[in-house]
Amino acid sequence: MKKKILFAGESCFVQTTEFKGYDLFTGIRYNEHAGEIEALLDPQRFSFHHIPCHRIPARFPRTLEELREYDAVILSDVGADTFLLIPEMVRTGVRVPNLLKLIREYVAGGGGFAMIGGYMSFQGINARARFHGTAIEELLPVTLLPGDDRQEVPEGADLTCVPGSHPILEGLPAQWPYVLGYNKLTAKEGSQVLVSFEGDPLITAWTYGQGRAVAYAMDCAAHWAPAAMTQWDGYSLLWNNIAAWITGLC
């Protein structure tokens, strides 16, 4: 039976204004990168369900029973407030579930979880992602900085691993492509750092309760994840291994 993955985030609306002499005009476009991760995963093993950022308040499961329909949850480039500031609560004062605590309970009970890095992950730009001190930080194998945690590496961070030292690294070579940035994190005691750069953990895994969690501090899209990484012939294997580990296939 296929493992069901709920992937939330990795989308945005972009507004631009162009000035042409005396005149100007504004345009809006929509970007979405979740399909790039979906395309990497083996469709015979995984069923991929995406909720873009702006649909999370309406579509993300509100009960543990609904969340347990999935074998793993992955958050990517979407901040804590999107899960906490549910419109009906903000507008009318009605009580709603704390979705971050719901995810923590889900993982403790055996669910899988991963967070992918980016400008709106972990703490992110100007600490706007704001996961520090939340239930998500508790279940992650890393501790978050209190402020802006972005580490820009324009010269490129060349990555290495110890092949076969963890199921996520199975079949992967020691030498990896470079990335151009990541979220700076600190590995918790009891976690396993699979990939690091200058002492900073980039891929970290552990078990939380009966579940499993991975902190992937790099992005899955540009600019932190350049073509050198996303077109690497080991990239698909890496993400299939991550998906297999958090869903309990290995």
CSV table of C-alpha atoms in Angstrom, one decimal:
chain,number,residue,atom,x,y,z
A,1,MET,CA,0.0,0.0,0.0
A,2,LYS,CA,1.3,3.5,-0.8
A,3,LYS,CA,2.4,5.8,2.0
A,4,LYS,CA,0.4,9.0,2.0
A,5,ILE,CA,2.4,12.2,2.4
A,6,LEU,CA,0.8,15.6,3.2
A,7,PHE,CA,3.0,18.4,1.9
A,8,ALA,CA,2.0,21.8,3.2
A,9,GLY,CA,3.5,25.1,1.9
A,10,GLU,CA,6.0,25.9,-0.9
A,11,SER,CA,3.8,28.5,-2.7
A,12,CYS,CA,3.6,32.2,-2.9
A,13,PHE,CA,1.9,35.2,-4.6
A,14,VAL,CA,4.4,37.7,-5.9
A,15,GLN,CA,3.5,41.4,-6.5
A,16,THR,CA,5.8,43.4,-8.7
A,17,THR,CA,5.8,47.1,-9.7
A,18,GLU,CA,7.6,48.3,-12.8
A,19,PHE,CA,8.6,51.9,-13.3
A,20,LYS,CA,9.0,53.1,-16.9
A,21,GLY,CA,9.8,56.8,-16.9
A,22,TYR,CA,6.6,58.7,-15.8
A,23,ASP,CA,4.5,55.5,-15.8
A,24,LEU,CA,4.2,52.4,-13.7
A,25,PHE,CA,2.2,49.3,-13.6
A,26,THR,CA,1.8,46.4,-11.1
A,27,GLY,CA,1.6,42.7,-11.8
A,28,ILE,CA,0.8,39.7,-9.6
A,29,ARG,CA,2.0,36.1,-10.3
A,30,TYR,CA,1.7,32.8,-8.4
A,31,ASN,CA,4.6,30.5,-7.8
A,32,GLU,CA,4.5,26.9,-6.6
A,33,HIS,CA,7.4,24.4,-6.2
A,34,ALA,CA,5.7,21.5,-4.4
A,35,GLY,CA,5.4,19.7,-7.7
A,36,GLU,CA,9.2,19.5,-8.0
A,37,ILE,CA,9.3,17.3,-4.8
A,38,GLU,CA,6.3,15.3,-6.0
A,39,ALA,CA,8.1,14.5,-9.3
A,40,LEU,CA,11.0,13.1,-7.4
A,41,LEU,CA,9.1,10.6,-5.4
A,42,ASP,CA,8.3,7.1,-6.6
A,43,PRO,CA,4.6,7.1,-7.4
A,44,GLN,CA,4.4,3.3,-6.7
A,45,ARG,CA,5.5,3.9,-3.1
A,46,PHE,CA,4.1,7.3,-2.2
A,47,SER,CA,0.9,9.2,-2.6
A,48,PHE,CA,1.5,13.0,-2.5
A,49,HIS,CA,-1.1,15.5,-1.3
A,50,HIS,CA,-0.3,19.2,-1.5
A,51,ILE,CA,-1.9,22.1,0.4
A,52,PRO,CA,-0.4,25.5,-0.8
A,53,CYS,CA,0.2,28.1,1.8
A,54,HIS,CA,-2.9,30.2,1.3
A,55,ARG,CA,-5.2,27.1,1.5
A,56,ILE,CA,-3.7,25.7,4.8
A,57,PRO,CA,-6.3,27.5,7.1
A,58,ALA,CA,-9.1,25.9,5.2
A,59,ARG,CA,-7.7,22.5,4.2
A,60,PHE,CA,-5.2,21.4,6.8
A,61,PRO,CA,-6.6,18.6,9.0
A,62,ARG,CA,-8.3,19.9,12.2
A,63,THR,CA,-8.4,16.6,14.1
A,64,LEU,CA,-6.0,13.9,15.0
A,65,GLU,CA,-8.2,11.4,13.2
A,66,GLU,CA,-8.0,13.4,10.0
A,67,LEU,CA,-4.2,13.9,10.3
A,68,ARG,CA,-3.7,10.1,10.9
A,69,GLU,CA,-5.0,9.5,7.4
A,70,TYR,CA,-1.5,10.4,6.3
A,71,ASP,CA,1.7,8.6,7.1
A,72,ALA,CA,3.9,11.8,7.1
A,73,VAL,CA,3.6,15.6,7.1
A,74,ILE,CA,6.1,17.8,5.4
A,75,LEU,CA,6.2,21.6,6.0
A,76,SER,CA,8.1,23.7,3.5
A,77,ASP,CA,8.5,27.5,3.5
A,78,VAL,CA,5.4,28.4,5.4
A,79,GLY,CA,5.4,30.1,8.8
A,80,ALA,CA,3.8,29.3,12.1
A,81,ASP,CA,1.3,32.1,11.9
A,82,THR,CA,-0.4,30.5,8.9
A,83,PHE,CA,-1.3,27.5,11.2
A,84,LEU,CA,-2.1,29.6,14.3
A,85,LEU,CA,-4.0,32.6,13.0
A,86,ILE,CA,-7.1,30.7,11.6
A,87,PRO,CA,-9.5,33.2,10.0
A,88,GLU,CA,-12.6,32.3,11.9
A,89,MET,CA,-10.7,32.6,15.2
A,90,VAL,CA,-9.2,36.0,14.3
A,91,ARG,CA,-12.4,37.4,13.0
A,92,THR,CA,-14.9,36.1,15.6
A,93,GLY,CA,-13.0,34.9,18.6
A,94,VAL,CA,-14.2,31.3,18.3
A,95,ARG,CA,-11.8,28.7,19.6
A,96,VAL,CA,-10.0,26.5,17.0
A,97,PRO,CA,-7.5,23.7,17.3
A,98,ASN,CA,-3.8,24.6,17.7
A,99,LEU,CA,-2.5,22.9,14.5
A,100,LEU,CA,1.1,22.9,15.6
A,101,LYS,CA,0.2,21.1,18.8
A,102,LEU,CA,-1.9,18.7,16.7
A,103,ILE,CA,1.1,17.9,14.6
A,104,ARG,CA,3.2,17.3,17.7
A,105,GLU,CA,0.6,14.8,19.0
A,106,TYR,CA,0.4,13.2,15.6
A,107,VAL,CA,4.2,12.6,15.5
A,108,ALA,CA,4.4,11.4,19.1
A,109,GLY,CA,1.7,8.8,18.2
A,110,GLY,CA,3.7,7.4,15.3
A,111,GLY,CA,3.4,9.9,12.5
A,112,GLY,CA,6.3,11.0,10.3
A,113,PHE,CA,7.4,14.7,10.0
A,114,ALA,CA,10.0,16.8,8.1
A,115,MET,CA,10.6,20.5,7.8
A,116,ILE,CA,12.4,21.8,4.7
A,117,GLY,CA,14.4,25.0,5.1
A,118,GLY,CA,13.8,28.3,3.4
A,119,TYR,CA,13.1,32.0,4.1
A,120,MET,CA,9.8,31.1,5.8
A,121,SER,CA,11.0,27.9,7.6
A,122,PHE,CA,12.4,27.3,11.1
A,123,GLN,CA,12.9,30.9,12.1
A,124,GLY,CA,13.6,32.3,8.6
A,125,ILE,CA,14.0,35.9,7.4
A,126,ASN,CA,13.7,38.4,10.3
A,127,ALA,CA,12.5,35.4,12.4
A,128,ARG,CA,9.1,35.8,10.6
A,129,ALA,CA,8.6,32.0,10.3
A,130,ARG,CA,8.5,32.0,14.1
A,131,PHE,CA,8.7,28.3,14.9
A,132,HIS,CA,11.0,28.9,17.9
A,133,GLY,CA,9.3,28.0,21.1
A,134,THR,CA,6.4,26.2,19.4
A,135,ALA,CA,5.3,22.6,19.5
A,136,ILE,CA,7.1,22.1,16.2
A,137,GLU,CA,10.4,22.9,17.7
A,138,GLU,CA,9.7,20.4,20.5
A,139,LEU,CA,9.3,17.6,18.0
A,140,LEU,CA,12.2,18.5,15.7
A,141,PRO,CA,15.7,17.0,16.2
A,142,VAL,CA,17.1,20.6,16.3
A,143,THR,CA,16.9,23.7,18.5
A,144,LEU,CA,16.1,26.9,16.7
A,145,LEU,CA,17.8,30.3,17.0
A,146,PRO,CA,15.6,33.1,18.6
A,147,GLY,CA,16.2,35.4,15.6
A,148,ASP,CA,16.9,35.4,11.9
A,149,ASP,CA,18.6,32.0,11.2
A,150,ARG,CA,19.5,32.4,7.5
A,151,GLN,CA,23.0,31.5,6.5
A,152,GLU,CA,23.8,32.8,3.0
A,153,VAL,CA,26.7,31.0,1.4
A,154,PRO,CA,27.2,32.7,-2.0
A,155,GLU,CA,30.5,31.0,-2.6
A,156,GLY,CA,28.7,27.6,-2.2
A,157,ALA,CA,28.7,25.1,0.6
A,158,ASP,CA,30.1,21.8,-0.6
A,159,LEU,CA,28.4,18.9,1.1
A,160,THR,CA,29.6,15.4,2.2
A,161,CYS,CA,28.2,12.5,4.1
A,162,VAL,CA,29.2,9.1,5.4
A,163,PRO,CA,27.5,6.7,3.0
A,164,GLY,CA,25.2,4.1,4.6
A,165,SER,CA,25.5,5.6,8.1
A,166,HIS,CA,21.7,6.1,8.2
A,167,PRO,CA,18.9,4.7,6.0
A,168,ILE,CA,18.4,8.2,4.6
A,169,LEU,CA,21.9,8.0,3.2
A,170,GLU,CA,21.6,4.5,1.8
A,171,GLY,CA,23.0,4.4,-1.8
A,172,LEU,CA,24.2,7.9,-1.8
A,173,PRO,CA,27.9,8.9,-2.5
A,174,ALA,CA,30.2,10.7,0.0
A,175,GLN,CA,30.5,13.8,-2.2
A,176,TRP,CA,27.4,15.9,-2.8
A,177,PRO,CA,26.8,19.1,-4.8
A,178,TYR,CA,26.9,22.5,-3.2
A,179,VAL,CA,24.1,24.6,-1.8
A,180,LEU,CA,23.9,28.4,-1.5
A,181,GLY,CA,22.4,28.7,1.9
A,182,TYR,CA,20.5,27.1,4.8
A,183,ASN,CA,18.8,27.8,8.2
A,184,LYS,CA,21.3,27.7,11.0
A,185,LEU,CA,20.2,25.1,13.6
A,186,THR,CA,21.7,23.2,16.6
A,187,ALA,CA,21.3,19.5,16.8
A,188,LYS,CA,19.6,18.2,20.0
A,189,GLU,CA,21.1,15.5,22.2
A,190,GLY,CA,20.0,12.1,20.9
A,191,SER,CA,19.6,13.2,17.3
A,192,GLN,CA,21.8,12.1,14.4
A,193,VAL,CA,23.4,14.6,12.1
A,194,LEU,CA,23.6,13.1,8.6
A,195,VAL,CA,25.0,16.1,6.7
A,196,SER,CA,26.6,19.3,8.1
A,197,PHE,CA,28.6,22.3,6.9
A,198,GLU,CA,31.2,24.0,9.1
A,199,GLY,CA,29.6,22.4,12.2
A,200,ASP,CA,26.0,23.4,11.3
A,201,PRO,CA,23.6,20.4,10.9
A,202,LEU,CA,21.9,20.4,7.5
A,203,ILE,CA,20.1,17.1,7.6
A,204,THR,CA,19.2,15.8,11.1
A,205,ALA,CA,17.0,12.9,12.1
A,206,TRP,CA,15.6,11.4,15.3
A,207,THR,CA,12.6,9.6,16.8
A,208,TYR,CA,10.0,11.6,18.8
A,209,GLY,CA,7.7,9.4,20.8
A,210,GLN,CA,6.7,6.7,18.5
A,211,GLY,CA,7.3,8.9,15.4
A,212,ARG,CA,10.2,10.1,13.3
A,213,ALA,CA,11.2,13.6,12.4
A,214,VAL,CA,13.8,15.2,10.0
A,215,ALA,CA,15.1,18.7,9.9
A,216,TYR,CA,16.3,19.5,6.3
A,217,ALA,CA,17.9,22.9,6.7
A,218,MET,CA,18.5,23.5,3.0
A,219,ASP,CA,15.8,24.6,0.6
A,220,CYS,CA,14.2,22.5,-2.1
A,221,ALA,CA,14.2,25.4,-4.6
A,222,ALA,CA,16.4,28.2,-5.7
A,223,HIS,CA,18.2,30.1,-4.6
A,224,TRP,CA,19.5,28.0,-1.8
A,225,ALA,CA,19.0,24.8,-3.8
A,226,PRO,CA,20.7,25.6,-7.2
A,227,ALA,CA,20.5,23.4,-10.3
A,228,ALA,CA,23.7,21.7,-9.1
A,229,MET,CA,21.6,20.2,-6.3
A,230,THR,CA,18.2,19.8,-7.8
A,231,GLN,CA,19.5,18.2,-11.0
A,232,TRP,CA,22.0,16.0,-9.2
A,233,ASP,CA,21.4,12.3,-10.1
A,234,GLY,CA,21.3,11.5,-6.3
A,235,TYR,CA,18.6,14.1,-5.5
A,236,SER,CA,15.6,11.8,-6.2
A,237,LEU,CA,17.2,9.0,-4.2
A,238,LEU,CA,17.7,11.4,-1.3
A,239,TRP,CA,14.1,12.4,-1.2
A,240,ASN,CA,12.8,8.9,-1.6
A,241,ASN,CA,15.0,7.8,1.3
A,242,ILE,CA,13.7,10.7,3.5
A,243,ALA,CA,10.1,9.9,2.6
A,244,ALA,CA,10.7,6.2,3.2
A,245,TRP,CA,12.3,6.8,6.6
A,246,ILE,CA,9.7,9.2,8.0
A,247,THR,CA,6.9,6.9,6.8
A,248,GLY,CA,8.5,3.8,8.3
A,249,LEU,CA,9.3,2.0,5.1
A,250,CYS,CA,12.9,1.6,6.2
